PDB file of C-alpha atoms in Angstrom:
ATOM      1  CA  UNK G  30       0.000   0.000   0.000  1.00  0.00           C
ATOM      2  CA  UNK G  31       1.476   3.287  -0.949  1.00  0.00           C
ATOM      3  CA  UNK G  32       0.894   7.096   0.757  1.00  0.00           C
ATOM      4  CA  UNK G  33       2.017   9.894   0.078  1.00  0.00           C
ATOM      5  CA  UNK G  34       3.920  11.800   2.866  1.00  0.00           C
ATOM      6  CA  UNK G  35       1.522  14.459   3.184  1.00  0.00           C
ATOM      7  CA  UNK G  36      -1.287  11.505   3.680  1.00  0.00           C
ATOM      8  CA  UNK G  37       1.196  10.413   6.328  1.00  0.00           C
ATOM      9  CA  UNK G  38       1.973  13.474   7.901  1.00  0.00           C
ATOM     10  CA  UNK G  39      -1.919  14.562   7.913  1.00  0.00           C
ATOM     11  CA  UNK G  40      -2.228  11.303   9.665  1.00  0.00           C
ATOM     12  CA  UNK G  41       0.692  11.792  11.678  1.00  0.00           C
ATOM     13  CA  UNK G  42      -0.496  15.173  12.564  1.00  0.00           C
ATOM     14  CA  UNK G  43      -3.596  13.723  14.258  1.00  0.00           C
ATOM     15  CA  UNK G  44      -1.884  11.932  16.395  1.00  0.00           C
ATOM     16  CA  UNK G  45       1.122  14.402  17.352  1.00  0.00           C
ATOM     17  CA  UNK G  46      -1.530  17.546  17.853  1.00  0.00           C
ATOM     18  CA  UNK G  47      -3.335  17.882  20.790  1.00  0.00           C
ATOM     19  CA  UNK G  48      -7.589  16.362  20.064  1.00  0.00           C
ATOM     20  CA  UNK G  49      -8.740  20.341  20.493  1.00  0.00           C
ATOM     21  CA  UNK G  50      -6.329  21.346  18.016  1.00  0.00           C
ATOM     22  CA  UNK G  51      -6.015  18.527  15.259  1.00  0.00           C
ATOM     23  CA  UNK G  52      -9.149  19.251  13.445  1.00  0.00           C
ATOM     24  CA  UNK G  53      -7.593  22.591  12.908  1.00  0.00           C
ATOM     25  CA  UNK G  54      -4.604  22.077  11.266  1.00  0.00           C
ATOM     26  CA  UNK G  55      -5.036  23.237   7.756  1.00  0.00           C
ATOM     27  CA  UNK G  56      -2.245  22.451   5.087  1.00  0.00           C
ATOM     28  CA  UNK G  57      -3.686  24.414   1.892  1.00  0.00           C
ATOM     29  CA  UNK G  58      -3.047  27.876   3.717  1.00  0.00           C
ATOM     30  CA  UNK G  59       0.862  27.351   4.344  1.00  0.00           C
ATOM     31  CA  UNK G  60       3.522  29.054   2.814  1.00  0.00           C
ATOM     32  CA  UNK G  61       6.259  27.216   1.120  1.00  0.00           C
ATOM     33  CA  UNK G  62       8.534  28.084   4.367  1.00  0.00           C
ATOM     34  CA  UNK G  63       6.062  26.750   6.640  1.00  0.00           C
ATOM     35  CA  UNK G  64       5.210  23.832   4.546  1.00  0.00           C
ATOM     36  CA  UNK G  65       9.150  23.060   4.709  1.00  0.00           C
ATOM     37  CA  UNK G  66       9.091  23.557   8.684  1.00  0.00           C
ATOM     38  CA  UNK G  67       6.116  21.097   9.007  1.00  0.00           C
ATOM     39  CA  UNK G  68       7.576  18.730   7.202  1.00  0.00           C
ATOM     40  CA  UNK G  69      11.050  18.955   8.867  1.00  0.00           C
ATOM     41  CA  UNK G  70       9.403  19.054  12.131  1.00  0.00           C
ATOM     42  CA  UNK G  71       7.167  15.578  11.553  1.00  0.00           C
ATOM     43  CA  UNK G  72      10.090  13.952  10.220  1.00  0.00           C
ATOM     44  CA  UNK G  73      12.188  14.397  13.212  1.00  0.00           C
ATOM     45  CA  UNK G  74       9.427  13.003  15.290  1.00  0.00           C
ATOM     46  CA  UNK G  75       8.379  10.121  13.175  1.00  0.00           C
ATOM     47  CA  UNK G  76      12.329   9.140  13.140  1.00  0.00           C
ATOM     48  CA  UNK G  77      12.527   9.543  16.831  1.00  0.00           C
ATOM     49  CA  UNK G  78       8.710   7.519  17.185  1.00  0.00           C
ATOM     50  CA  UNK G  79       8.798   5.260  14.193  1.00  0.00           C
ATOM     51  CA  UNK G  80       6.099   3.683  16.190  1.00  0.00           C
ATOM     52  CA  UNK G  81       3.462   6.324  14.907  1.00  0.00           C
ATOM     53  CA  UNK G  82       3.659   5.287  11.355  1.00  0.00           C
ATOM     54  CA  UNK G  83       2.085   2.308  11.688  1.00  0.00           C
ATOM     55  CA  UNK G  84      -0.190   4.204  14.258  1.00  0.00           C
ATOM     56  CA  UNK G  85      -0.931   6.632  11.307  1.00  0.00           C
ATOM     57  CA  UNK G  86      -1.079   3.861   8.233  1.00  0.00           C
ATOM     58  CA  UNK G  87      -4.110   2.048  10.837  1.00  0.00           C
ATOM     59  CA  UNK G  88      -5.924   5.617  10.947  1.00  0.00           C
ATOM     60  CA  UNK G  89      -5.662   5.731   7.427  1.00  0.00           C
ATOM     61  CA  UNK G  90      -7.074   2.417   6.595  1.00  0.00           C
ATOM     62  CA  UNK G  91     -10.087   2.413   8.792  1.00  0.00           C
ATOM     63  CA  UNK G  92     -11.112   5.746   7.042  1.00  0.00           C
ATOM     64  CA  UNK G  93     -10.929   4.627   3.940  1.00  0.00           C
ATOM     65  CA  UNK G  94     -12.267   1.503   4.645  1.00  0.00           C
ATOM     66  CA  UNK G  95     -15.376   2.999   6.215  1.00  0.00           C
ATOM     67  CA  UNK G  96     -15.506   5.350   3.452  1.00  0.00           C
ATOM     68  CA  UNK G  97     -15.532   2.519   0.938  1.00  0.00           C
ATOM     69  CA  UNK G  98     -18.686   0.825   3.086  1.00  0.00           C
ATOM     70  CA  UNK G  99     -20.424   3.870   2.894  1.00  0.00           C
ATOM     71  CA  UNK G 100     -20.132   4.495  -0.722  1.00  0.00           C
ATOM     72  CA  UNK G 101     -21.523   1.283  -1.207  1.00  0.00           C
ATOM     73  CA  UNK G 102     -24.435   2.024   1.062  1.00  0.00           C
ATOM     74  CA  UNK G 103     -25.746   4.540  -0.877  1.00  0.00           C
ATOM     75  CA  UNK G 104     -25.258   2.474  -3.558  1.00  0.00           C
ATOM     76  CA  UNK G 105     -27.025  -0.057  -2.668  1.00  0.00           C
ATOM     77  CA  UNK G 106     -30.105   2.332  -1.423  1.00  0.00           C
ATOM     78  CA  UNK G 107     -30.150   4.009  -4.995  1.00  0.00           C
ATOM     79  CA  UNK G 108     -30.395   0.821  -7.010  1.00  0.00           C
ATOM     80  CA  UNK G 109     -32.799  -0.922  -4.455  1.00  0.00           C
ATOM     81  CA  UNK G 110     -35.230  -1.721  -7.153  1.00  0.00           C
ATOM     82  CA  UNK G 111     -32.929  -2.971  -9.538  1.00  0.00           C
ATOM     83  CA  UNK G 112     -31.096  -4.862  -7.061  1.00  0.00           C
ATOM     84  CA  UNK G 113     -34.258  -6.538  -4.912  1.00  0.00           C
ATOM     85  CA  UNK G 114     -37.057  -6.143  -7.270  1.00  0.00           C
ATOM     86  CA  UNK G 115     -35.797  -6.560 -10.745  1.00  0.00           C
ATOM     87  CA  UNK G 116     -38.574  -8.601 -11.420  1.00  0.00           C
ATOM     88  CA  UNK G 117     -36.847 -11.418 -13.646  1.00  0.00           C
ATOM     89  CA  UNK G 118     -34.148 -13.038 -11.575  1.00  0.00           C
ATOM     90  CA  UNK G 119     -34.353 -15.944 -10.017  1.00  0.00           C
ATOM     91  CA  UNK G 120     -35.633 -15.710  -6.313  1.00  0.00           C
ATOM     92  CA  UNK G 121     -35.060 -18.543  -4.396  1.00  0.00           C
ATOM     93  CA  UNK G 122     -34.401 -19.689  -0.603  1.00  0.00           C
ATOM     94  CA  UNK G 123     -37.291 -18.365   1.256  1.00  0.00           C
ATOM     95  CA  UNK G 124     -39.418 -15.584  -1.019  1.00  0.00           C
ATOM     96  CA  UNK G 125     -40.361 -14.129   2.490  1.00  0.00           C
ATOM     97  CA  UNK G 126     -37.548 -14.471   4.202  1.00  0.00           C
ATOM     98  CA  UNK G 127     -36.281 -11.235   6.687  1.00  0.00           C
ATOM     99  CA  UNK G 128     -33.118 -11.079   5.254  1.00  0.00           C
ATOM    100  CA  UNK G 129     -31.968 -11.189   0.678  1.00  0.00           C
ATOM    101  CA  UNK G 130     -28.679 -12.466  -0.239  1.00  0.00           C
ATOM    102  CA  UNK G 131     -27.995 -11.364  -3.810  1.00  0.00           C
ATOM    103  CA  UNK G 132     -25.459 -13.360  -5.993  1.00  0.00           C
ATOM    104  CA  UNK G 133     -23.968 -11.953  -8.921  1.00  0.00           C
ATOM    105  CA  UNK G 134     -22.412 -15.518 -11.071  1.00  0.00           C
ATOM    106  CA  UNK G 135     -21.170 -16.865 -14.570  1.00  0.00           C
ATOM    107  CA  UNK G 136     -21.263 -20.335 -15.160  1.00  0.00           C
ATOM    108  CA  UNK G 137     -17.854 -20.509 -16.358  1.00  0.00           C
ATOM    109  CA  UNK G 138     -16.160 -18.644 -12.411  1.00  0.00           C
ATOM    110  CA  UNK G 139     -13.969 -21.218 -10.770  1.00  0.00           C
ATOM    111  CA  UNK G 140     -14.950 -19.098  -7.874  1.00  0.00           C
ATOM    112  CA  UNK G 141     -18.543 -18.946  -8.323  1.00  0.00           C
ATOM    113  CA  UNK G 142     -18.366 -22.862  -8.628  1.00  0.00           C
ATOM    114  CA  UNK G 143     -16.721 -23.048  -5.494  1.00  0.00           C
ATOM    115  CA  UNK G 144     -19.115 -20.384  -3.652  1.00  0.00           C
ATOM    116  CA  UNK G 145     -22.462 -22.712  -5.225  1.00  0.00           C
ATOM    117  CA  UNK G 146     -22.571 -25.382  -2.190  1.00  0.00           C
ATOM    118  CA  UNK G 147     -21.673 -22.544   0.114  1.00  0.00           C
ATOM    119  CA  UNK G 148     -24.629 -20.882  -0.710  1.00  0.00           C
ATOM    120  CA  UNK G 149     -27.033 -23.616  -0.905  1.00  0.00           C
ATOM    121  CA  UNK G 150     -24.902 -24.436   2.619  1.00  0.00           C
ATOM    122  CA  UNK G 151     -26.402 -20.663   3.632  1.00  0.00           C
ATOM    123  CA  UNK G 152     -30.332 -21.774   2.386  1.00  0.00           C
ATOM    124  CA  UNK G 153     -30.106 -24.949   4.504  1.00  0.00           C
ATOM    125  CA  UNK G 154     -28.446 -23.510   7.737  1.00  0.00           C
ATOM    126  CA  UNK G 155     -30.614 -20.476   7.398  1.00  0.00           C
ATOM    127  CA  UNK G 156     -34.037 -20.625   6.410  1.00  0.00           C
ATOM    128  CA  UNK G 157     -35.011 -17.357   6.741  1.00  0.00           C
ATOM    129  CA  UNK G 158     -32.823 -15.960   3.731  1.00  0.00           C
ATOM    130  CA  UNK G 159     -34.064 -15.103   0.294  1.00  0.00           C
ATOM    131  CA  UNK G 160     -31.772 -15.540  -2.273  1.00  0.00           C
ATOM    132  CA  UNK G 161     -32.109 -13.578  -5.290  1.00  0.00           C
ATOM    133  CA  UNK G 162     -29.449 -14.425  -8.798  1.00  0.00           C
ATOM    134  CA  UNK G 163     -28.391 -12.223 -11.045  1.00  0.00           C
ATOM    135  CA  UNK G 164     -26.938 -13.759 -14.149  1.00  0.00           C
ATOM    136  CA  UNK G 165     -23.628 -11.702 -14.797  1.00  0.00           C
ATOM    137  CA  UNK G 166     -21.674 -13.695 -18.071  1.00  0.00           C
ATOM    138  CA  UNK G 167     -18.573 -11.720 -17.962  1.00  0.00           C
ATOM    139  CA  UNK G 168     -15.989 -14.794 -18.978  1.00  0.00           C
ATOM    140  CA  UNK G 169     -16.268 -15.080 -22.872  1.00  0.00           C
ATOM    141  CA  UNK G 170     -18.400 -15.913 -25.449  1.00  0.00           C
ATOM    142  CA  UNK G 171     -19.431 -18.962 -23.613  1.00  0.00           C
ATOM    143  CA  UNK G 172     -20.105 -17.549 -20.979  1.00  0.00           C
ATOM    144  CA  UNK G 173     -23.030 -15.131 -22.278  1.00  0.00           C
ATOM    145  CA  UNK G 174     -24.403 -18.090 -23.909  1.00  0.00           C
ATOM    146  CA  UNK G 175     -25.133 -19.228 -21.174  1.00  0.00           C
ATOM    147  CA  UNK G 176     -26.166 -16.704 -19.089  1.00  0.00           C
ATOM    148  CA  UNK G 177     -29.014 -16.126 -22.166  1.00  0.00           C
ATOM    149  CA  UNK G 178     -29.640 -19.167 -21.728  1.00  0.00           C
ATOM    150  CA  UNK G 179     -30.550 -19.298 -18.474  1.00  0.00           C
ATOM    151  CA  UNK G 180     -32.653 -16.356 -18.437  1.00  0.00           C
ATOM    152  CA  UNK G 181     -34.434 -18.102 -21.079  1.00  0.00           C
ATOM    153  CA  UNK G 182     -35.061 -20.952 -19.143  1.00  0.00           C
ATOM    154  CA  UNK G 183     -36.577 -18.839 -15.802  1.00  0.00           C
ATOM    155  CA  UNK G 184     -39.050 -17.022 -18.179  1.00  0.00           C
ATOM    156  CA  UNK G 185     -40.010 -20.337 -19.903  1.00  0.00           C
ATOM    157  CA  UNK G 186     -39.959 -22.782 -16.728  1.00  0.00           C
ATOM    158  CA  UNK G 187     -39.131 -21.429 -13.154  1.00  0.00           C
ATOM    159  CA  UNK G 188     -39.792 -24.723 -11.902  1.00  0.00           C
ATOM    160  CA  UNK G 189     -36.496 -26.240 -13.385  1.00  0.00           C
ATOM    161  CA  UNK G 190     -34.584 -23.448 -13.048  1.00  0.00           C
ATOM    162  CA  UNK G 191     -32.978 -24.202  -9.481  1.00  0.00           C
ATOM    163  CA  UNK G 192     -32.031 -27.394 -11.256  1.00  0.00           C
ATOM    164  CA  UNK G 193     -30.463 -26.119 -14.078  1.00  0.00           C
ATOM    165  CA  UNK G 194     -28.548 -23.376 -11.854  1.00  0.00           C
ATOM    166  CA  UNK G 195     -27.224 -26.285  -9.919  1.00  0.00           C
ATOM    167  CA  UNK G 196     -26.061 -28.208 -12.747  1.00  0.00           C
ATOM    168  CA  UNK G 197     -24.527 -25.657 -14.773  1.00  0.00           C
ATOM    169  CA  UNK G 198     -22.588 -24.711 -11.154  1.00  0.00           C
ATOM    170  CA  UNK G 199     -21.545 -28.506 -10.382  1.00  0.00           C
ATOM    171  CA  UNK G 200     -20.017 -29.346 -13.925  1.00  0.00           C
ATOM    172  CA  UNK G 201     -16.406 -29.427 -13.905  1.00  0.00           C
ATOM    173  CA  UNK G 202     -15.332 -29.209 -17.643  1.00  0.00           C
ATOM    174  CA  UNK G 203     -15.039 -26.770 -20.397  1.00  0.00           C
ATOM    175  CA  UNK G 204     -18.870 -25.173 -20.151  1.00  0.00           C
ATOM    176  CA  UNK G 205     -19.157 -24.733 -23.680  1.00  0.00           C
ATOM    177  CA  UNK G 206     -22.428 -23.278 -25.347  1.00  0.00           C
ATOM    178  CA  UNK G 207     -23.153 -26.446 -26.387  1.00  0.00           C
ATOM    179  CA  UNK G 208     -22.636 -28.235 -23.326  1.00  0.00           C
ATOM    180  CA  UNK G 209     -24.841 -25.750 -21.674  1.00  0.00           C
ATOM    181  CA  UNK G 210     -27.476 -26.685 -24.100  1.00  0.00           C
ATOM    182  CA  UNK G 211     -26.995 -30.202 -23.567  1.00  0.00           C
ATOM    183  CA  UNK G 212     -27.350 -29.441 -19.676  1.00  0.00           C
ATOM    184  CA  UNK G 213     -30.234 -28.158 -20.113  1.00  0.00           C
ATOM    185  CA  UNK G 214     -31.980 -30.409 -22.160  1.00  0.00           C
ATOM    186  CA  UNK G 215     -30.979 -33.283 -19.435  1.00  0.00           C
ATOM    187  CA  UNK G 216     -33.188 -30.856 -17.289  1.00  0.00           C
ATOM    188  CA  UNK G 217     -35.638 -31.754 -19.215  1.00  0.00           C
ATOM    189  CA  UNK G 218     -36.036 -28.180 -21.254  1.00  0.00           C
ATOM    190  CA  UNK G 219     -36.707 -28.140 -25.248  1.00  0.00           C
ATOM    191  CA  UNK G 220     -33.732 -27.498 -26.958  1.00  0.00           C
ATOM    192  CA  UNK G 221     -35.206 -25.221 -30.248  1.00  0.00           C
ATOM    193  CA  UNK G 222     -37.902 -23.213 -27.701  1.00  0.00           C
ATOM    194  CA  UNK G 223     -34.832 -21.950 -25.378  1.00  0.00           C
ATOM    195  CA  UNK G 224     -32.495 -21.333 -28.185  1.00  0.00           C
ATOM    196  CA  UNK G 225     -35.062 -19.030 -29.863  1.00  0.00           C
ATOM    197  CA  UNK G 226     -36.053 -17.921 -26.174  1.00  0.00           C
ATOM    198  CA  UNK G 227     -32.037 -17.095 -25.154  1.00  0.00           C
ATOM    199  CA  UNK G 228     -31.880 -14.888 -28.557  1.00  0.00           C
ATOM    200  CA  UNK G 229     -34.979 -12.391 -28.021  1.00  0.00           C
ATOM    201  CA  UNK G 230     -34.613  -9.097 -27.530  1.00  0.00           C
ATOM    202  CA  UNK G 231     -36.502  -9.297 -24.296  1.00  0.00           C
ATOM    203  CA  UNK G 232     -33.855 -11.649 -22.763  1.00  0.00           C
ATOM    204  CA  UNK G 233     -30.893  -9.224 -24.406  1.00  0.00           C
ATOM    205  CA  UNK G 234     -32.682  -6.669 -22.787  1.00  0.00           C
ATOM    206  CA  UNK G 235     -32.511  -8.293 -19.189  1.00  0.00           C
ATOM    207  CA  UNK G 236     -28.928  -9.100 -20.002  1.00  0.00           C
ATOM    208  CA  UNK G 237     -27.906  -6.052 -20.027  1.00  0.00           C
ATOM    209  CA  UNK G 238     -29.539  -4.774 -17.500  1.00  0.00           C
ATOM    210  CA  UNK G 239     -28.247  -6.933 -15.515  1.00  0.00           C
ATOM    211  CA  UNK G 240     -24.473  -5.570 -16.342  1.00  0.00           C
ATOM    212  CA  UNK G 241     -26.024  -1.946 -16.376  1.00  0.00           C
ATOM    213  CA  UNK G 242     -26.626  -2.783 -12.546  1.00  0.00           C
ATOM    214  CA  UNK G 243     -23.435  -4.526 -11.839  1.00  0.00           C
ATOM    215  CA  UNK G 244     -21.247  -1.394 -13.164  1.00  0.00           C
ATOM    216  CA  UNK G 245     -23.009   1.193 -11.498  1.00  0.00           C
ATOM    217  CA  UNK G 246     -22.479  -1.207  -8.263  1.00  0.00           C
ATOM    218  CA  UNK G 247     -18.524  -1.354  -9.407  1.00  0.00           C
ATOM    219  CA  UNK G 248     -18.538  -4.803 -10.221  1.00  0.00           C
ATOM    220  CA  UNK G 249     -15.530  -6.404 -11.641  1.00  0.00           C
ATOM    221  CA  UNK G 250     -15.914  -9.857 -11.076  1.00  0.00           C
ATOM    222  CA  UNK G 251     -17.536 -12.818  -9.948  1.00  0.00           C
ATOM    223  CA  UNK G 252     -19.025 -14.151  -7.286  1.00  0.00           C
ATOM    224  CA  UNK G 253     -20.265 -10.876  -6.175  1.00  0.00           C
ATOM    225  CA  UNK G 254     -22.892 -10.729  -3.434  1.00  0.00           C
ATOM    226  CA  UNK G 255     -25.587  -8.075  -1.486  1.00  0.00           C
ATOM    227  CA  UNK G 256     -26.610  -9.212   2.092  1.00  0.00           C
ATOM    228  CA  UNK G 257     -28.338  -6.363   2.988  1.00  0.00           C
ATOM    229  CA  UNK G 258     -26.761  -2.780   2.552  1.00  0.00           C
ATOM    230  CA  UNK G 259     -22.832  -4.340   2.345  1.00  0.00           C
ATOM    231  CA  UNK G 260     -21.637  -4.866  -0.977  1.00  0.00           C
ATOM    232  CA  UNK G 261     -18.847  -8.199  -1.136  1.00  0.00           C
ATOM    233  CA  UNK G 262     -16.708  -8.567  -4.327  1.00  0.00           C
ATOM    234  CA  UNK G 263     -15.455 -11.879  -3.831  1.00  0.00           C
ATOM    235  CA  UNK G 264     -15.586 -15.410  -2.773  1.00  0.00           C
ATOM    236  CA  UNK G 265     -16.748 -15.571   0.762  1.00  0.00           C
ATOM    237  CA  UNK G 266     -17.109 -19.250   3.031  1.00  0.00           C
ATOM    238  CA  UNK G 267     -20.413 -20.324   4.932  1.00  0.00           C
ATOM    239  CA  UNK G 268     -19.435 -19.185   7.490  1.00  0.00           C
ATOM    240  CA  UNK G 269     -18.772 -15.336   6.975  1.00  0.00           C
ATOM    241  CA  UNK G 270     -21.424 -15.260   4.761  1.00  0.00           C
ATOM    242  CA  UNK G 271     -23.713 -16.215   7.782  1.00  0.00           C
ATOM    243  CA  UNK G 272     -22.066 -13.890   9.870  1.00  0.00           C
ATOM    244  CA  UNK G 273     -22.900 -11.321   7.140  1.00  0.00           C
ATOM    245  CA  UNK G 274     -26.702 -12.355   7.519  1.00  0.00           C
ATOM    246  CA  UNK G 275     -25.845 -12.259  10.839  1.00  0.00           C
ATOM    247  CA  UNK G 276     -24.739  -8.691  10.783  1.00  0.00           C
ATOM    248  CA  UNK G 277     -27.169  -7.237   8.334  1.00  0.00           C
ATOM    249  CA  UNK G 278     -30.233  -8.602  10.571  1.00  0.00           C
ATOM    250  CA  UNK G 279     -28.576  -6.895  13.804  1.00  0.00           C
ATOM    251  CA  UNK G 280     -28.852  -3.526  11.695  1.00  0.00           C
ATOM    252  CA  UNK G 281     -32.088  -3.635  10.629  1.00  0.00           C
ATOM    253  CA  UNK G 282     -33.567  -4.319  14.307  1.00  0.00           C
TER     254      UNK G 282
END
């Protein structure tokens, strides 16, 4: 991680001035004289209390770290709708339950492979979650495919959906688009009807609106998930994703 010395010295500063006077200090109205005395003088301190800079770098990180959660907050409160009430993912896990877990996936993430059982893991240990997924194809080609492809398959059958999800998530080769297909019609879905289904405008439309969402939420990558107002870009265990629940439920009472 690299700062700058006047993020350092700022930080510094906080903790060499007195608490009445810290809020005070005010760089942008220095001379170039006292700018040089300021920085002479923290230097000689932070040499003779190296101790402070990693004092300082911990002051530093917390902000921006609690900067960073709030950013997503609002966020998450501006695209509520989008994010909660899209009206064409999948919603899964209890439809009433207190608390949504949101997954953003692509068939072809190692990660989002990995994350699968530790979600349906989540579902089972918690029953009061609602799950909501948002198809987000961002590996390829391929990977589209078969994110059309399983939009298509929610709007024509919801019922075998969950199935499908689960085995496009549990095969461990090269998902192809026309292994996807071939998935699918082992669910038991016809072939010709979701191929004209996955190439409509309607389910284009959704596509994209899906990745529409997913930039404005600075998403990069997959899995991505909402529980709650907290935003996680990443791969998370069972068990912090519970304590995320967890969390997120403690807020809201």
């Amino acid at each position: 991680m690299r700062f700058t010395l006047m993020s350092l010295a700022f930080a510094a500063a906080t903790l060499i001035a007195p608490a009445s006077h810290a809020a005070d200090l005010d760089f942008s109205n220095m001379s170039e004289s006292e700018r040089a005395a300021f920085r002479n003088e923290v230097r000689n301190y932070l040499l003779q209390n190296p101790e402070v800079i990693f004092d300082a770098i911990q002051i530093l990180e917390q902000r921006r770290n609690m900067a960073a959660q709030q950013a997503d907050r609002d966020l998450v409160a501006t695209h509520a709708e989008a994010i909660f009430n899209d009206g064409h993912s999948f919603v899964g896990g209890n439809p009433d339950g207190d608390i949504t877990l949101v997954e953003f996936l692509d068939y072809r993430c190692g990660f989002c492979k990995r994350a699968h059982p530790e979600v349906l893991e989540v579902l089972d240990r918690d029953p009061n979650v609602r799950l909501i997924v948002k198809e987000f194809p961002i590996l390829g080609p391929d990977s589209v495919a078969a994110g059309r492809m399983a939009l298509a398959a929610l709007d024509l059958d919801q019922s075998k959906y969950e199935e499908l999800n689960d085995a496009l998530m549990s095969y461990n080769g090269n998902l192809t688009e026309q292994v996807a297909y071939k998935i699918a019609s082992g669910v038991g879905y016809d072939i010709p009807e979701l191929k004209s289904r996955a190439g409509s405008p309607e389910i284009e439309a959704r596509l994209q609106s899906n990745y529409t969402l997913a930039q404005a939420l600075n998403l990069q990558g997959t899995p991505a998930f909402i529980i709650g107002n907290e935003v996680i870009r990443g791969y998370l265990p069972v068990d912090d994703l519970l304590s995320a629940i967890q969390d997120a439920r403690a807020e809201r009472s």
